[in-house]
Amino acid sequence: MQRKSKTLFTRRDFVRSSGLIAAAWAAPRAFASAAANALPPATLDPSTLARFVDPLPIPKTAQPGGTRPSPVDASLKLRYYRLAMGEFESRVHRDLPPARQWGFQGGSPGPTIETRSGEGLLVEWANELPRRHLFAVDHNLHGAGRDKPEVRAVVHLHGAKVPPESDGYPENWFVPGKSALCYYPNRQQAAMLWYHDHTMGINRLNIYAGLLGAYILRDETEDALGLPRGDREIPLVLCDREFTPEGQLSYEVSPDPDAPWIPEFYGNATLVNGKLFPYLDVQAGLYRFRLLNGSNARFFDLSLSSGQSISQIGTDQGLLPAPVPAKRILLAPGERADLAIDFRGHGGEQIVLNDDESKEVMQFRVVRGPSSDRLSLPPQLRPITGIPESAAVGTRTLTLNEYDDPKGNSMLMLLGGAYWHMPVTENPTLDTVEIWSLINLTEDVHPIHLHLVRFQILDRRPFDRFAYFATGELRYMRAPLPPDPTEAGWKDTVRALPHLVTRIIARFEGYPGRYVWHCHILEHEDNEMMRPYEVLPRSATVGVASHATDAHQL
Ligand code: C2O
Ligand code: CU
Ligand code: CU
């Protein structure tokens, strides 16, 4: 069943009235195109389903299968995990038949990997997927030609500082029956990272099928804060999906069967840890929620029906300097938010987590009665020292571009005007600091993610796009805007807002070698909005670095 792609008509920004950042935030709104009305509904309408009848599932913690010698020091034994990607069926809602999905160890999200800062581990990612894809592959996309096997996979650990061989380079995919052993040193601060597929040209389809999971890193600084733990600390992995009336996952295609790619996918159903409209029983106490937006393209704008404020305590790359109270939590694809919610004083209430003010996502059922909970949120979390601009060896000016067909449908997105296959242009030297200045020439918000590094957002600044198009000259229109307090920590994904120049600053520490940077809207990423970048060893002068300098070769 094919419908006209609604996203072609609705991708332009919806402008909010409150303030510039919020205005440019632009959560896309769906409306049906007139042309689509003639066709019978091909999708399940989630509003016909009973709400809050399934308990929220909590992904299992991954269990190691013994130890293996460390690739850097054979006398050291590291925990070894084997996580298999495969097809499975599970009910996303009590009243729906089981849905066919892909996941890890029979689940999506896959098992949560738990570890501590400085404790390296090994994961063997095994491809045990079937040989046919669940969704239509677009063979026009780079790296997904007809000469490539239909089912391929490679796993990336988003937010991790890892040697290049273990980073899940998009071209290092492997077919069913094969596996890849990855080494994660975990030499970084406490944060919630996430693992997901990263296969060239079909990443959007593989992640949509369910190939993602959480990875929680802890450290002593975090331990010392006494934040809620155990059953008071809950990962919430949010993904928007669309289902057929029979309850099977469906992924929208374009009207052209030979070119099924669509510019963005928006589903009408939000899964939380793999369930639709789940509920969670909570005590009238303090909870910690680790949120991840694992959607292909959807931006979440989350709030509580009780109107109470939420404390954001961490960003993508860990704790903020202090809790930031917020009524709304904005989350772009790939971003994480570490939240504390205090249910004290809400005994007996049923509190709904909404997206976009009124779209129900899940429910918290607070038990009746007073709570003996004496936990409180520390006023200070982890100090963050800003990287001074003066520490940077230079600024890279990089455009975000989008090209439309004559009808105004977007066809292609590029970073710095370059295609994936073109030579590397971003090549910072190991341990140097750089500023990346992202000039968004499009009408969309693009969540830009860099592998390997964490960064800080310096500012966002409106510029004259017409002058830029006419003369190539960057003319600023207003003073720069500082990052929102909720993003004023360590980040690995930044929302590059339309009509603004977004500046980030990063120290390229870790390992020399080949990594990628890209837009985390997966449809964009699969259609050229991804570029390789190369961290050059300190001794290198110009040109492409040699991988031979990496002591962590597996
Ligand atoms: Cu979340 Cu390149 O990845
Ligand atoms: Cu990543
Ligand atoms: Cu994008």
Coordinates of C-alpha atoms and ligand atoms in Angstrom, one line a residue:
M1 CA 0.0 0.0 0.0
Q2 CA 1.5 3.2 -1.0
R3 CA 0.6 6.7 0.1
K4 CA 1.8 10.0 -1.0
S5 CA 4.6 11.0 1.2
K6 CA 3.2 13.5 3.6
T7 CA 6.6 14.5 4.8
L8 CA 7.4 16.1 1.4
F9 CA 4.7 18.6 2.1
T10 CA 5.2 19.2 5.8
R11 CA 8.9 19.3 6.4
R12 CA 9.2 23.1 6.4
D13 CA 9.5 24.6 9.8
F14 CA 6.7 25.3 12.1
V15 CA 7.4 28.5 13.7
R16 CA 6.7 29.0 17.4
S17 CA 6.0 32.4 18.7
S18 CA 8.1 32.4 21.8
G19 CA 11.7 33.6 21.4
L20 CA 14.2 33.0 18.7
I21 CA 15.6 29.6 19.8
A22 CA 12.1 28.2 20.4
A23 CA 10.9 29.7 17.1
A24 CA 13.7 28.0 15.2
W25 CA 13.2 24.8 17.2
A26 CA 10.5 23.8 14.8
A27 CA 9.1 20.5 15.7
P28 CA 7.6 19.4 12.4
R29 CA 3.9 19.1 12.3
A30 CA 2.2 16.6 10.1
F31 CA -1.0 17.3 8.1
A32 CA -2.5 15.1 5.4
S33 CA -2.1 16.2 1.9
A34 CA -5.2 16.4 -0.2
A35 CA -3.8 13.9 -2.6
A36 CA -3.5 11.3 0.1
N37 CA -7.2 11.5 1.0
A38 CA -8.3 9.3 -1.8
L39 CA -6.3 6.3 -0.5
P40 CA -7.6 4.0 2.3
P41 CA -5.6 4.4 5.6
A42 CA -2.5 2.2 5.4
T43 CA -1.6 3.0 9.0
L44 CA -2.9 2.2 12.4
D45 CA -4.3 5.1 14.2
P46 CA -2.9 4.9 17.7
S47 CA -5.7 7.0 19.1
T48 CA -7.9 4.0 18.7
L49 CA -5.9 2.0 21.2
A50 CA -6.4 1.7 24.9
R51 CA -3.9 3.9 26.8
F52 CA -1.6 2.8 29.6
V53 CA -2.4 -0.9 29.7
D54 CA 1.1 -2.2 29.3
P55 CA 3.8 -1.8 32.0
L56 CA 6.9 0.0 30.8
P57 CA 9.5 -2.7 30.0
I58 CA 13.0 -2.1 31.3
P59 CA 15.7 -3.5 29.0
K60 CA 17.8 -6.2 30.6
T61 CA 21.4 -5.5 31.6
A62 CA 23.8 -7.2 29.2
Q63 CA 25.7 -10.1 30.7
P64 CA 29.3 -10.8 29.8
G65 CA 30.3 -14.2 28.5
G66 CA 33.6 -14.3 30.3
T67 CA 36.7 -12.3 29.8
R68 CA 39.3 -11.8 27.0
P69 CA 42.7 -10.2 26.9
S70 CA 42.8 -6.5 26.3
P71 CA 43.9 -5.6 22.8
V72 CA 46.3 -3.0 24.3
D73 CA 47.7 -5.1 27.1
A74 CA 47.3 -8.8 26.9
S75 CA 48.0 -9.3 30.6
L76 CA 44.7 -7.4 31.3
K77 CA 41.5 -9.3 31.1
L78 CA 38.4 -7.4 29.9
R79 CA 34.8 -8.4 30.1
Y80 CA 33.6 -9.8 26.8
Y81 CA 30.1 -9.6 25.6
R82 CA 28.5 -11.2 22.5
L83 CA 25.4 -9.4 21.3
A84 CA 23.6 -10.9 18.4
M85 CA 21.4 -8.9 16.0
G86 CA 18.4 -10.8 14.9
E87 CA 14.8 -10.8 14.0
F88 CA 12.2 -11.3 16.7
E89 CA 8.5 -10.7 17.4
S90 CA 7.1 -8.7 20.3
R91 CA 3.9 -7.0 21.1
V92 CA 4.2 -3.2 21.2
H93 CA 0.7 -3.0 22.8
R94 CA -1.6 -5.4 24.6
D95 CA -4.3 -5.2 21.8
L96 CA -1.9 -5.7 18.9
P97 CA -0.5 -8.9 17.5
P98 CA 3.3 -9.3 17.9
A99 CA 5.3 -7.1 15.5
R100 CA 8.3 -8.3 13.6
Q101 CA 11.4 -6.3 14.5
W102 CA 15.1 -6.4 14.6
G103 CA 17.1 -6.1 17.8
F104 CA 19.9 -7.3 20.0
Q105 CA 19.5 -10.6 22.0
G106 CA 15.8 -10.6 21.0
G107 CA 15.0 -7.2 22.2
S108 CA 14.7 -3.6 21.0
P109 CA 16.1 -1.6 22.7
G110 CA 18.8 -4.3 23.1
P111 CA 20.2 -5.1 26.5
T112 CA 21.7 -2.1 28.4
I113 CA 25.5 -2.3 28.7
E114 CA 26.6 -1.1 32.1
T115 CA 30.2 -0.2 32.8
R116 CA 32.4 2.2 34.6
S117 CA 34.8 4.9 33.5
G118 CA 38.2 3.4 32.9
E119 CA 36.9 -0.2 32.7
G120 CA 37.3 -1.2 29.1
L121 CA 35.2 -4.0 27.5
L122 CA 34.9 -6.0 24.4
V123 CA 31.7 -6.6 22.4
E124 CA 31.3 -9.0 19.6
W125 CA 28.5 -7.7 17.5
A126 CA 27.1 -10.7 15.6
N127 CA 25.0 -10.3 12.5
E128 CA 22.3 -13.0 12.8
L129 CA 19.7 -11.1 10.8
P130 CA 17.7 -12.7 7.9
R131 CA 18.9 -12.1 4.4
R132 CA 15.8 -10.0 3.4
H133 CA 15.3 -6.5 4.8
L134 CA 12.1 -5.6 6.5
F135 CA 11.9 -2.4 4.5
A136 CA 12.5 -1.2 0.9
V137 CA 16.2 -0.4 0.2
D138 CA 16.8 2.6 -2.0
H139 CA 19.5 1.5 -4.4
N140 CA 20.1 5.1 -5.6
L141 CA 21.7 6.1 -2.4
H142 CA 25.5 6.0 -2.1
G143 CA 26.7 2.7 -0.7
A144 CA 23.4 0.9 -1.1
G145 CA 23.7 0.0 -4.8
R146 CA 22.3 -3.2 -6.3
D147 CA 25.7 -4.8 -6.0
K148 CA 25.5 -4.6 -2.2
P149 CA 23.9 -7.4 -0.1
E150 CA 20.4 -6.3 1.0
V151 CA 21.1 -7.0 4.7
R152 CA 24.2 -5.6 6.2
A153 CA 25.0 -4.2 9.6
V154 CA 27.8 -2.4 11.6
V155 CA 27.4 -1.1 15.1
H156 CA 28.6 2.3 16.4
L157 CA 28.7 3.3 20.0
H158 CA 27.4 6.9 19.9
G159 CA 29.3 9.2 22.2
A160 CA 32.2 6.9 22.9
K161 CA 35.8 7.8 22.6
V162 CA 37.1 4.7 20.8
P163 CA 39.9 3.7 18.4
P164 CA 38.8 4.0 14.8
E165 CA 38.7 0.3 14.1
S166 CA 36.0 -0.1 16.8
D167 CA 34.0 3.0 15.9
G168 CA 31.6 1.2 13.4
Y169 CA 32.7 3.1 10.3
P170 CA 29.7 3.0 7.9
E171 CA 31.6 1.2 5.2
N172 CA 32.8 -1.6 7.6
W173 CA 29.5 -3.4 7.4
F174 CA 29.2 -7.1 7.5
V175 CA 26.6 -9.6 6.3
P176 CA 24.5 -12.2 8.2
G177 CA 26.8 -15.0 9.6
K178 CA 29.6 -12.5 10.3
S179 CA 30.6 -10.5 13.3
A180 CA 32.9 -7.7 14.5
L181 CA 34.8 -7.5 17.7
C182 CA 34.9 -4.0 19.1
Y183 CA 37.0 -2.6 21.9
Y184 CA 35.5 0.1 24.1
P185 CA 38.2 1.7 26.4
N186 CA 35.6 3.8 28.3
R187 CA 38.2 6.4 29.2
Q188 CA 35.6 9.1 29.6
Q189 CA 33.2 10.5 32.1
A190 CA 29.9 9.1 33.2
A191 CA 27.2 9.5 30.6
M192 CA 24.5 7.5 28.8
L193 CA 25.8 6.6 25.4
W194 CA 23.9 4.4 22.9
Y195 CA 24.8 1.8 20.4
H196 CA 23.1 1.6 17.1
D197 CA 23.5 0.5 13.5
H198 CA 25.5 2.7 11.2
T199 CA 25.4 1.0 7.8
M200 CA 26.1 3.0 4.7
G201 CA 22.9 3.8 2.8
I202 CA 20.5 1.8 5.0
N203 CA 21.2 3.1 8.4
R204 CA 17.7 4.7 8.6
L205 CA 16.1 1.3 7.9
N206 CA 18.3 -0.7 10.3
I207 CA 17.7 1.6 13.2
Y208 CA 14.0 1.9 12.4
A209 CA 13.8 -1.9 12.4
G210 CA 15.1 -1.7 16.0
L211 CA 18.9 -2.0 16.0
L212 CA 19.6 0.3 19.0
G213 CA 20.3 0.0 22.7
A214 CA 21.6 2.0 25.7
Y215 CA 25.1 2.0 27.2
I216 CA 25.6 3.5 30.7
L217 CA 28.9 4.6 31.9
R218 CA 29.4 5.5 35.6
D219 CA 32.1 7.1 37.6
E220 CA 33.0 8.2 41.1
T221 CA 32.0 11.8 40.7
E222 CA 28.5 10.6 39.8
D223 CA 28.5 8.0 42.6
A224 CA 29.3 10.6 45.2
L225 CA 26.2 12.6 44.3
G226 CA 23.9 10.0 45.6
L227 CA 21.5 10.3 42.7
P228 CA 18.5 7.8 42.5
R229 CA 19.7 4.3 41.7
G230 CA 18.4 0.9 41.1
D231 CA 14.7 0.9 40.4
R232 CA 14.7 4.6 40.9
E233 CA 16.8 5.1 37.8
I234 CA 15.0 4.3 34.5
P235 CA 16.2 4.5 30.9
L236 CA 13.5 5.8 28.6
V237 CA 14.3 5.1 24.9
L238 CA 11.9 7.0 22.7
C239 CA 11.3 6.2 19.1
D240 CA 8.5 7.2 16.8
R241 CA 7.1 4.4 14.6
E242 CA 4.3 3.7 12.3
F243 CA 2.3 0.5 12.1
T244 CA 0.0 -1.2 9.6
P245 CA -3.6 -1.8 10.7
E246 CA -2.3 -5.4 11.4
G247 CA 0.2 -4.0 13.9
Q248 CA 3.3 -4.5 11.8
L249 CA 6.0 -1.9 11.6
S250 CA 5.8 0.2 8.4
Y251 CA 8.2 2.7 7.0
E252 CA 7.0 5.2 4.6
V253 CA 8.2 5.3 1.0
S254 CA 8.1 7.9 -1.7
P255 CA 5.6 7.7 -4.6
D256 CA 8.5 6.4 -6.8
P257 CA 9.0 2.7 -6.3
D258 CA 12.5 2.9 -7.9
A259 CA 13.5 5.6 -5.4
P260 CA 11.7 4.9 -2.1
W261 CA 13.8 7.3 0.0
I262 CA 11.9 10.0 1.8
P263 CA 13.5 13.2 3.2
E264 CA 12.3 12.5 6.8
F265 CA 10.2 9.8 8.5
Y266 CA 7.7 10.8 11.1
G267 CA 5.6 8.1 12.8
N268 CA 2.4 8.7 14.6
A269 CA 3.2 6.2 17.4
T270 CA 5.8 6.8 20.1
L271 CA 7.4 3.7 21.6
V272 CA 9.0 3.9 25.0
N273 CA 11.4 1.0 25.5
G274 CA 9.5 -0.8 22.8
K275 CA 6.0 -0.2 24.1
L276 CA 3.2 2.1 23.0
F277 CA 1.5 4.1 25.8
P278 CA 3.2 2.2 28.7
Y279 CA 2.7 3.1 32.3
L280 CA 5.2 3.0 35.2
D281 CA 4.3 2.6 38.8
V282 CA 6.4 5.0 40.9
Q283 CA 6.8 5.8 44.5
A284 CA 6.1 9.4 45.7
G285 CA 9.8 10.0 45.6
L286 CA 12.7 11.2 43.5
Y287 CA 13.5 9.4 40.2
R288 CA 16.2 9.6 37.6
F289 CA 15.2 9.1 34.0
R290 CA 17.8 8.6 31.3
L291 CA 16.2 9.7 28.0
L292 CA 17.3 9.0 24.5
N293 CA 15.7 10.1 21.3
G294 CA 16.3 7.1 19.1
S295 CA 13.9 8.4 16.4
N296 CA 14.9 8.8 12.7
A297 CA 13.7 12.4 12.4
R298 CA 11.3 13.3 15.1
F299 CA 12.1 16.1 17.7
F300 CA 10.4 15.6 21.0
D301 CA 9.1 18.4 23.1
L302 CA 8.3 16.7 26.4
S303 CA 6.4 17.9 29.4
L304 CA 4.4 16.5 32.3
S305 CA 0.6 16.8 32.6
S306 CA 0.9 17.8 36.2
G307 CA 2.7 21.0 35.0
Q308 CA 5.5 20.3 37.5
S309 CA 9.0 21.1 36.5
I310 CA 11.6 18.6 35.6
S311 CA 15.3 19.0 36.6
Q312 CA 17.7 18.3 33.8
I313 CA 20.9 17.1 35.4
G314 CA 22.8 15.9 32.3
T315 CA 23.3 16.2 28.6
D316 CA 24.6 13.8 25.9
Q317 CA 28.0 13.5 27.5
G318 CA 27.1 13.6 31.2
L319 CA 26.3 15.7 34.2
L320 CA 25.6 19.4 34.0
P321 CA 27.3 21.7 36.6
A322 CA 23.9 22.1 38.4
P323 CA 20.4 20.9 37.9
V324 CA 18.4 23.0 35.5
P325 CA 14.7 23.3 36.1
A326 CA 12.6 23.0 33.0
K327 CA 9.0 22.6 32.1
R328 CA 9.8 21.4 28.6
I329 CA 12.5 19.0 27.5
L330 CA 13.6 19.3 23.9
L331 CA 15.3 16.3 22.4
A332 CA 16.5 16.0 18.8
P333 CA 17.4 12.6 17.2
G334 CA 20.5 11.2 18.9
E335 CA 20.4 13.6 21.9
R336 CA 20.1 12.3 25.5
A337 CA 18.7 14.1 28.6
D338 CA 19.4 13.0 32.1
L339 CA 16.4 14.0 34.1
A340 CA 15.3 14.0 37.7
I341 CA 11.6 14.1 38.5
D342 CA 10.3 14.5 42.0
F343 CA 6.9 12.7 42.6
R344 CA 6.7 13.8 46.2
G345 CA 3.5 15.5 46.9
H346 CA 1.9 13.7 43.9
G347 CA 0.7 10.5 45.7
G348 CA -2.3 9.0 44.0
E349 CA -1.8 11.0 40.8
Q350 CA -1.5 9.7 37.3
I351 CA 0.9 11.9 35.5
V352 CA 1.2 11.8 31.7
L353 CA 4.4 12.5 29.8
N354 CA 3.3 14.4 26.8
D355 CA 5.0 15.3 23.5
D356 CA 4.0 18.6 22.0
E357 CA 1.8 19.5 25.0
S358 CA -0.9 17.0 24.4
K359 CA 0.4 13.9 22.6
E360 CA 0.4 11.2 25.2
V361 CA 3.6 9.2 25.4
M362 CA 3.5 7.4 28.8
Q363 CA 2.0 7.5 32.2
F364 CA 3.5 7.6 35.7
R365 CA 1.2 6.2 38.4
V366 CA 2.3 7.5 41.7
V367 CA 1.4 5.3 44.7
R368 CA -0.9 6.9 47.3
G369 CA 0.3 8.1 50.6
P370 CA 3.3 10.1 51.9
S371 CA 6.8 9.0 51.1
S372 CA 9.6 8.4 53.4
D373 CA 12.0 9.4 50.6
R374 CA 14.7 11.7 51.9
L375 CA 16.7 11.8 48.7
S376 CA 17.3 15.2 47.4
L377 CA 19.0 16.6 44.4
P378 CA 22.5 18.0 45.1
P379 CA 22.6 21.7 44.2
Q380 CA 26.0 21.2 42.4
L381 CA 26.7 18.3 40.1
R382 CA 29.9 18.2 38.1
P383 CA 31.9 21.4 37.3
I384 CA 32.4 22.1 33.7
T385 CA 35.3 24.2 32.5
G386 CA 34.6 26.1 29.3
I387 CA 37.1 25.6 26.6
P388 CA 38.3 29.1 25.8
E389 CA 38.1 30.2 22.2
S390 CA 41.7 31.2 22.5
A391 CA 42.6 27.6 22.8
A392 CA 41.5 26.8 19.3
V393 CA 44.0 26.5 16.5
G394 CA 41.4 27.6 14.1
T395 CA 37.8 27.7 12.9
R396 CA 36.3 25.4 10.2
T397 CA 33.5 27.1 8.4
L398 CA 31.1 24.4 7.3
T399 CA 27.8 24.8 5.4
L400 CA 24.7 22.7 5.8
N401 CA 23.0 22.5 2.4
E402 CA 19.9 21.1 0.9
Y403 CA 19.0 20.7 -2.7
D404 CA 15.4 20.5 -3.9
D405 CA 13.9 19.1 -7.1
P406 CA 11.9 21.5 -9.3
K407 CA 8.8 20.8 -7.3
G408 CA 10.5 21.9 -4.1
N409 CA 10.9 18.4 -2.7
S410 CA 14.3 18.0 -1.0
M411 CA 16.5 15.5 -2.8
L412 CA 19.8 15.7 -1.2
M413 CA 21.6 17.3 1.8
L414 CA 25.3 18.0 2.0
L415 CA 27.8 19.0 4.6
G416 CA 30.3 21.6 3.4
G417 CA 28.9 21.2 -0.1
A418 CA 30.7 17.8 -0.4
Y419 CA 29.6 14.3 -1.0
W420 CA 30.6 11.3 1.1
H421 CA 32.9 9.9 -1.5
M422 CA 35.0 13.1 -1.9
P423 CA 38.4 13.4 -0.2
V424 CA 38.5 14.2 3.5
T425 CA 38.4 17.9 4.2
E426 CA 38.1 18.0 8.0
N427 CA 41.4 16.8 9.4
P428 CA 42.1 18.1 12.9
T429 CA 45.4 17.2 14.6
L430 CA 45.2 15.0 17.6
D431 CA 44.9 16.9 20.9
T432 CA 44.3 20.3 19.3
V433 CA 41.2 22.4 19.8
E434 CA 39.1 23.6 16.9
I435 CA 35.9 25.6 16.5
W436 CA 33.4 24.3 14.0
S437 CA 31.1 27.0 12.7
L438 CA 28.0 25.4 11.1
I439 CA 26.2 27.7 8.7
N440 CA 22.7 26.3 8.2
L441 CA 21.5 27.4 4.8
T442 CA 18.4 25.2 5.0
E443 CA 15.0 25.6 6.4
D444 CA 15.5 22.7 8.8
V445 CA 17.0 22.0 12.2
H446 CA 19.8 19.5 11.7
P447 CA 21.2 17.6 14.8
I448 CA 24.9 17.5 13.9
H449 CA 26.9 14.7 15.6
L450 CA 30.6 14.2 15.7
H451 CA 32.1 10.9 16.4
L452 CA 35.0 10.5 18.9
V453 CA 34.8 13.8 20.6
R454 CA 32.6 15.7 23.1
F455 CA 32.2 19.4 22.5
Q456 CA 30.7 22.6 24.0
I457 CA 28.3 24.8 22.2
L458 CA 29.7 28.3 22.0
D459 CA 26.8 30.2 20.5
R460 CA 24.2 30.6 17.7
R461 CA 24.0 33.7 15.6
P462 CA 21.5 34.9 13.0
F463 CA 23.0 35.8 9.7
D464 CA 21.8 37.2 6.4
R465 CA 21.2 34.2 4.2
F466 CA 20.4 36.2 1.1
A467 CA 23.7 38.1 1.4
Y468 CA 25.4 34.8 1.9
F469 CA 23.8 33.2 -1.2
A470 CA 24.6 36.3 -3.3
T471 CA 28.1 37.1 -2.2
G472 CA 29.3 34.2 -0.1
E473 CA 29.9 36.7 2.7
L474 CA 28.8 36.0 6.2
R475 CA 26.9 39.0 7.5
Y476 CA 25.6 38.6 11.1
M477 CA 22.3 40.2 11.9
R478 CA 22.3 40.1 15.7
A479 CA 24.4 39.4 18.7
P480 CA 25.3 35.7 19.3
L481 CA 22.9 33.7 21.5
P482 CA 24.4 31.6 24.2
P483 CA 23.3 27.9 24.5
D484 CA 20.3 27.1 26.5
P485 CA 21.2 26.1 30.1
T486 CA 20.0 22.6 29.3
E487 CA 22.7 22.3 26.6
A488 CA 25.4 24.2 28.4
G489 CA 27.3 21.0 29.2
W490 CA 29.3 18.4 27.2
K491 CA 27.5 17.5 24.1
D492 CA 28.1 15.2 21.1
T493 CA 25.0 16.2 19.1
V494 CA 24.0 19.8 18.5
R495 CA 20.9 21.3 17.0
A496 CA 22.0 23.5 14.1
L497 CA 19.1 25.8 13.8
P498 CA 18.0 27.3 10.5
H499 CA 19.2 30.8 9.6
L500 CA 21.8 30.6 12.3
V501 CA 25.4 29.9 12.5
T502 CA 26.0 27.4 15.3
R503 CA 29.5 27.3 16.7
I504 CA 30.9 24.4 18.7
I505 CA 34.4 23.9 20.2
A506 CA 36.1 20.6 20.7
R507 CA 39.4 19.1 21.6
F508 CA 40.2 16.3 19.3
E509 CA 41.6 13.9 21.8
G510 CA 41.6 10.1 21.8
Y511 CA 43.0 8.5 18.8
P512 CA 44.2 9.4 15.3
G513 CA 42.3 7.9 12.4
R514 CA 39.2 8.0 10.4
Y515 CA 35.8 8.9 11.9
V516 CA 32.6 10.5 10.6
W517 CA 30.4 13.5 11.4
H518 CA 26.8 13.8 10.2
C519 CA 23.3 14.9 10.6
H520 CA 21.4 12.6 13.0
I521 CA 18.2 12.8 11.0
L522 CA 18.8 9.4 9.6
E523 CA 17.1 10.1 6.2
H524 CA 19.5 13.0 5.8
E525 CA 22.5 10.9 6.9
D526 CA 21.7 8.2 4.4
N527 CA 21.5 10.7 1.6
E528 CA 24.9 12.3 1.8
M529 CA 24.6 14.4 5.0
M530 CA 27.5 12.5 6.4
R531 CA 31.2 13.1 5.9
P532 CA 34.4 11.3 6.9
Y533 CA 36.9 13.2 9.0
E534 CA 40.4 12.3 9.9
V535 CA 42.2 13.0 13.1
L536 CA 45.9 13.4 12.2
P537 CA 48.6 12.1 14.5
R538 CA 50.5 15.0 16.1
S539 CA 53.6 14.3 14.1
A540 CA 51.8 14.5 10.7
T541 CA 52.2 17.5 8.6
V542 CA 49.7 17.4 5.7
G543 CA 47.8 14.6 4.0
V544 CA 46.1 11.5 5.2
A545 CA 47.2 10.0 8.5
S546 CA 48.4 6.4 8.8
H547 CA 46.5 4.1 11.0
A548 CA 49.7 2.3 11.9
T549 CA 50.3 4.8 14.7
D550 CA 47.3 3.5 16.6
A551 CA 48.5 1.3 19.5
H552 CA 45.0 0.0 20.0
Q553 CA 44.7 -1.9 16.8
L554 CA 42.6 -5.0 17.3
Ligands
C2O1 CU1 24.4 8.1 16.7 CU2 27.2 8.4 13.8 O1 25.8 8.2 15.3
CU2 CU 28.2 8.6 17.1
CU3 CU 19.7 17.0 8.7

